[in-house]
Short mmCIF file of C-alpha atoms in Angstrom, two decimals:
data_model
loop_
_atom_site.label_atom_id
_atom_site.label_comp_id
_atom_site.label_asym_id
_atom_site.label_seq_id
_atom_site.Cartn_x
_atom_site.Cartn_y
_atom_site.Cartn_z
CA TYR A 1 42.22 26.63 135.30
CA LYS A 2 38.44 26.56 134.79
CA SER A 3 35.79 29.24 135.13
CA THR A 4 32.05 28.62 135.32
CA ASP A 5 31.05 32.29 135.70
CA SER A 6 32.30 33.83 132.44
CA GLY A 7 35.82 34.38 133.74
CA ARG A 8 35.02 36.25 136.95
CA SER A 9 36.61 33.54 139.10
CA TRP A 10 38.84 30.57 138.40
CA THR A 11 39.56 27.15 139.91
CA HIS A 12 42.74 25.14 139.49
CA VAL A 13 41.89 21.80 137.87
CA GLY A 14 45.24 20.04 137.74
CA LEU A 15 48.10 19.24 135.34
CA SER A 16 50.44 21.31 137.50
CA ASP A 17 53.70 20.03 136.05
CA THR A 18 52.79 20.45 132.38
CA ARG A 19 54.28 23.95 132.68
CA PHE A 20 53.30 25.05 129.14
CA ILE A 21 49.95 24.30 127.49
CA GLY A 22 49.63 24.83 123.74
CA LYS A 23 45.90 24.30 123.30
CA ILE A 24 42.71 23.49 125.19
CA ARG A 25 39.88 22.03 123.09
CA VAL A 26 36.32 21.28 124.15
CA ASN A 27 34.03 18.81 122.38
CA PRO A 28 31.39 20.93 120.57
CA ASN A 29 28.58 18.58 121.64
CA ASN A 30 29.66 17.81 125.22
CA ALA A 31 31.33 20.46 127.37
CA ASP A 32 32.57 17.82 129.83
CA LEU A 33 34.87 16.32 127.18
CA VAL A 34 38.04 18.42 127.34
CA TYR A 35 41.41 17.90 125.68
CA VAL A 36 44.74 19.53 126.53
CA ALA A 37 47.92 19.74 124.46
CA ALA A 38 50.70 19.94 127.05
CA LEU A 39 54.18 20.87 125.89
CA GLY A 40 55.82 20.14 129.25
CA HIS A 41 59.05 21.65 130.52
CA ALA A 42 60.91 23.83 128.05
CA PHE A 43 64.34 23.53 129.71
CA GLY A 44 64.46 19.79 130.32
CA PRO A 45 62.69 16.44 130.09
CA ASN A 46 59.57 15.55 132.07
CA SER A 47 56.77 13.00 131.80
CA GLU A 48 53.73 15.25 132.35
CA ARG A 49 53.35 16.20 128.69
CA GLY A 50 51.47 15.06 125.61
CA VAL A 51 47.69 14.98 125.22
CA TYR A 52 45.35 14.75 128.20
CA LYS A 53 41.62 14.01 128.19
CA SER A 54 38.96 14.75 130.78
CA SER A 55 35.47 13.26 130.60
CA ASP A 56 34.16 15.13 133.64
CA GLY A 57 34.88 18.77 132.89
CA GLY A 58 38.40 18.78 134.34
CA LYS A 59 37.78 16.98 137.63
CA SER A 60 40.11 14.18 136.51
CA TRP A 61 42.55 13.72 133.64
CA LYS A 62 43.98 10.82 131.66
CA GLN A 63 47.18 11.03 129.64
CA VAL A 64 46.01 9.58 126.32
CA LEU A 65 49.02 10.41 124.12
CA PHE A 66 52.64 10.37 125.27
CA LYS A 67 55.54 10.20 122.82
CA SER A 68 58.59 10.79 125.04
CA ASP A 69 59.84 12.86 127.96
CA LYS A 70 61.51 15.29 125.52
CA ALA A 71 58.55 15.94 123.19
CA GLY A 72 55.17 17.40 124.13
CA ALA A 73 51.92 18.26 122.39
CA VAL A 74 51.69 21.81 121.06
CA ASP A 75 48.48 21.81 119.01
CA LEU A 76 45.08 20.07 118.90
CA SER A 77 42.13 20.27 116.54
CA ILE A 78 38.72 18.59 116.62
CA ASP A 79 36.64 17.88 113.51
CA TRP A 80 33.41 19.67 114.49
CA GLN A 81 31.28 17.53 112.21
CA ASN A 82 32.80 14.34 113.61
CA PRO A 83 34.17 15.15 117.09
CA ARG A 84 35.56 11.65 117.48
CA LEU A 85 38.17 12.66 114.89
CA ILE A 86 40.96 14.63 116.58
CA TYR A 87 44.41 15.69 115.40
CA ALA A 88 47.43 16.51 117.56
CA SER A 89 50.95 17.71 116.85
CA ILE A 90 53.92 16.59 118.92
CA TRP A 91 56.91 18.91 119.10
CA GLU A 92 60.38 17.91 120.24
CA ALA A 93 61.88 21.13 121.51
CA HIS A 94 64.43 22.18 124.09
CA ARG A 95 65.14 25.66 125.34
CA SER A 96 68.38 26.90 126.85
CA PHE A 97 69.11 30.44 127.96
CA TRP A 98 70.92 31.19 124.70
CA GLN A 99 68.99 29.20 122.07
CA ILE A 100 66.06 26.94 121.22
CA SER A 101 66.36 23.56 119.54
CA SER A 102 63.22 23.06 117.43
CA GLY A 103 62.46 19.63 115.98
CA GLY A 104 63.62 16.07 116.35
CA GLU A 105 62.74 12.47 115.62
CA ASP A 106 59.85 12.59 118.10
CA SER A 107 58.05 15.46 116.33
CA GLY A 108 55.01 14.42 114.34
CA ILE A 109 51.27 14.47 113.60
CA TRP A 110 48.89 12.11 115.38
CA ARG A 111 45.25 11.23 114.82
CA SER A 112 42.50 9.72 116.95
CA THR A 113 39.29 8.34 115.47
CA ASN A 114 37.64 7.43 118.78
CA GLY A 115 37.49 10.68 120.69
CA GLY A 116 41.06 10.63 121.96
CA ASP A 117 41.09 7.21 123.59
CA THR A 118 43.75 5.84 121.22
CA TRP A 119 46.08 7.54 118.72
CA GLU A 120 48.00 6.68 115.57
CA ASP A 121 51.09 8.38 114.17
CA ILE A 122 50.25 9.70 110.69
CA SER A 123 53.52 11.59 110.17
CA LYS A 124 54.62 9.29 107.35
CA ARG A 125 51.38 9.32 105.38
CA PRO A 126 51.78 9.96 101.62
CA GLY A 127 52.49 13.57 100.73
CA LEU A 128 54.06 14.69 104.01
CA PRO A 129 57.75 15.69 104.18
CA ARG A 130 60.27 13.01 105.09
CA GLY A 131 62.91 13.19 107.77
CA ILE A 132 63.06 15.40 110.84
CA LEU A 133 60.00 17.57 111.49
CA GLY A 134 59.94 20.72 113.58
CA LYS A 135 57.00 22.59 115.05
CA ILE A 136 53.61 21.75 113.52
CA ALA A 137 50.19 23.41 113.65
CA VAL A 138 47.05 21.42 112.77
CA ALA A 139 43.58 22.73 111.94
CA ALA A 140 40.57 20.66 110.92
CA SER A 141 37.96 22.50 108.90
CA PRO A 142 34.75 22.93 110.93
CA ALA A 143 32.92 23.45 107.63
CA ARG A 144 34.02 20.26 105.81
CA SER A 145 34.57 16.99 107.61
CA GLY A 146 37.81 15.25 106.69
CA ARG A 147 39.60 18.41 105.55
CA VAL A 148 42.62 19.26 107.69
CA TRP A 149 45.64 21.53 107.24
CA ALA A 150 49.11 21.15 108.75
CA LEU A 151 51.66 23.96 108.87
CA ILE A 152 55.02 22.21 109.13
CA GLU A 153 58.53 23.39 109.97
CA HIS A 154 61.01 21.34 107.89
CA LYS A 155 64.56 21.95 106.68
CA THR A 156 63.76 21.66 102.96
CA ASP A 157 60.02 21.00 102.49
CA GLY A 158 58.37 23.24 105.05
CA GLY A 159 55.03 24.81 104.27
CA LEU A 160 51.27 24.31 104.41
CA TYR A 161 49.93 20.83 103.74
CA ARG A 162 46.30 19.78 103.30
CA SER A 163 44.41 16.51 103.49
CA ASP A 164 40.83 16.03 102.32
CA ASN A 165 40.44 12.47 103.60
CA GLY A 166 41.07 12.76 107.32
CA GLY A 167 44.86 12.76 107.20
CA LEU A 168 45.36 9.63 105.10
CA ASN A 169 46.89 11.49 102.14
CA TRP A 170 48.40 14.97 102.00
CA GLU A 171 49.35 17.60 99.45
CA LEU A 172 51.75 20.53 99.76
CA VAL A 173 49.50 23.48 98.91
CA SER A 174 51.88 26.34 99.75
CA SER A 175 55.64 26.49 100.20
CA ASP A 176 55.57 30.24 100.94
CA GLN A 177 58.30 30.64 103.54
CA ARG A 178 56.63 33.74 105.00
CA LEU A 179 54.04 31.41 106.53
CA ILE A 180 56.62 29.44 108.55
CA SER A 181 59.35 31.99 109.24
CA ARG A 182 60.76 31.94 112.78
CA ALA A 183 58.76 28.77 113.30
CA TRP A 184 59.44 28.20 117.00
CA TYR A 185 57.89 31.61 117.74
CA TYR A 186 54.88 31.35 115.41
CA ILE A 187 53.24 28.40 113.53
CA HIS A 188 49.59 29.28 114.27
CA LEU A 189 46.82 28.03 111.99
CA THR A 190 43.04 28.69 112.13
CA ALA A 191 40.37 27.24 109.85
CA ASP A 192 37.28 29.31 109.08
CA PRO A 193 34.18 27.80 110.76
CA VAL A 194 31.86 28.63 107.82
CA ASP A 195 33.89 28.55 104.60
CA PRO A 196 35.89 25.32 104.00
CA GLU A 197 38.19 27.14 101.56
CA THR A 198 39.31 29.83 104.02
CA VAL A 199 42.23 29.42 106.41
CA TYR A 200 44.27 31.96 108.40
CA ILE A 201 47.92 31.93 109.51
CA ASN A 202 49.42 34.11 112.23
CA ASN A 203 53.07 34.96 111.72
CA LEU A 204 55.07 38.20 111.62
CA ALA A 205 52.21 39.24 109.34
CA PHE A 206 48.59 37.99 109.40
CA TRP A 207 47.70 35.89 106.34
CA LYS A 208 44.41 34.73 104.79
CA SER A 209 43.69 32.21 102.05
CA THR A 210 40.31 31.77 100.36
CA ASP A 211 41.36 29.01 97.95
CA GLY A 212 42.09 26.15 100.31
CA GLY A 213 45.53 27.37 101.31
CA ARG A 214 47.12 27.69 97.87
CA THR A 215 47.56 31.46 97.87
CA PHE A 216 47.59 33.98 100.71
CA GLY A 217 46.98 37.68 101.06
CA MET A 218 48.14 39.81 103.97
CA ILE A 219 45.66 41.41 106.37
CA ASP A 220 46.86 44.54 108.18
CA THR A 221 46.70 44.36 111.97
CA PRO A 222 47.32 47.18 114.48
CA HIS A 223 50.52 45.52 115.69
CA GLY A 224 53.04 42.99 114.35
CA ASP A 225 53.98 39.56 115.71
CA ASN A 226 50.64 37.76 115.35
CA HIS A 227 49.89 34.75 117.54
CA ASP A 228 46.22 33.87 117.95
CA LEU A 229 42.80 34.09 116.35
CA TRP A 230 39.25 33.32 117.47
CA ILE A 231 36.40 33.33 114.93
CA ASP A 232 32.76 33.38 115.99
CA PRO A 233 31.37 30.02 114.81
CA ARG A 234 28.00 31.67 114.09
CA ASN A 235 29.40 34.70 112.28
CA ASN A 236 32.78 34.39 110.61
CA GLN A 237 33.03 38.17 110.15
CA ARG A 238 33.39 38.60 113.92
CA MET A 239 36.85 37.74 115.20
CA ILE A 240 39.35 38.46 117.95
CA GLN A 241 43.01 38.50 116.96
CA GLY A 242 45.95 38.42 119.36
CA ASN A 243 49.37 39.91 118.71
CA ASP A 244 52.32 41.31 120.66
CA GLY A 245 50.40 44.54 121.17
CA GLY A 246 47.39 42.86 122.78
CA ALA A 247 44.01 41.88 121.36
CA CYS A 248 41.93 43.54 118.64
CA VAL A 249 38.39 42.93 117.40
CA SER A 250 36.94 42.94 113.89
CA TYR A 251 33.31 42.82 112.79
CA ASN A 252 34.05 42.67 109.07
CA GLY A 253 36.40 39.72 108.63
CA GLY A 254 39.59 41.67 109.27
CA GLU A 255 39.00 44.60 106.95
CA SER A 256 39.25 46.88 109.97
CA TRP A 257 40.10 46.41 113.65
CA SER A 258 39.27 48.01 116.95
CA THR A 259 41.83 49.73 119.10
CA ILE A 260 44.15 47.21 120.71
CA TYR A 261 43.18 46.00 124.19
CA ASN A 262 46.56 45.76 125.83
#
């Protein structure tokens, strides 16, 4: 759905059978360039999943990345300083009424260097874990071009990985299991728009690192089960954080929060 009046009214703009959408990203220099990470059906295979691109503000869409009918896109991140550089994570997942299967051979990290027109699988680049990957979050630093983090669910080597050369080489910067616990339910990563060393992770607790992701401290929130974060690109002290209780607002970088808007 799209609104052109600050959310007062909405228009359906397609992708009806994607069912679940993980992220919507808009090019910072051109509002008509829109990208969608579509997970697809949770309970069975379907083809309307992967990454979609619109060049006309949502009037039409092109499926630019499709891995398989059992794996969809769950996260997207644009390098603000070079918007032609885009990262996507593909997640092979299947839900039944009694369980969720998270991960498979189709899970991985993908990169586009031409604004989403073509993509390359970078899941086997040096430094990344080998074997089956689960759910993955990706976040390019808006403050330093080429820096990107990936929060990866993996049986033995899960944790937070970082690349400083556009995803060509990676380093495990934190293996703290509190960052990836209950991965299918969480795995949410946000890079600070001003400070290239600061990155946030939403999980059961809300975590912040100011040293490039190597160490994390917990930020108290009014409610547990943390899922989303928006940071004002002009003022990184102003943020809106979403959790199972609703949404809360901070004007001091998370030191204190407003009452929850449920």
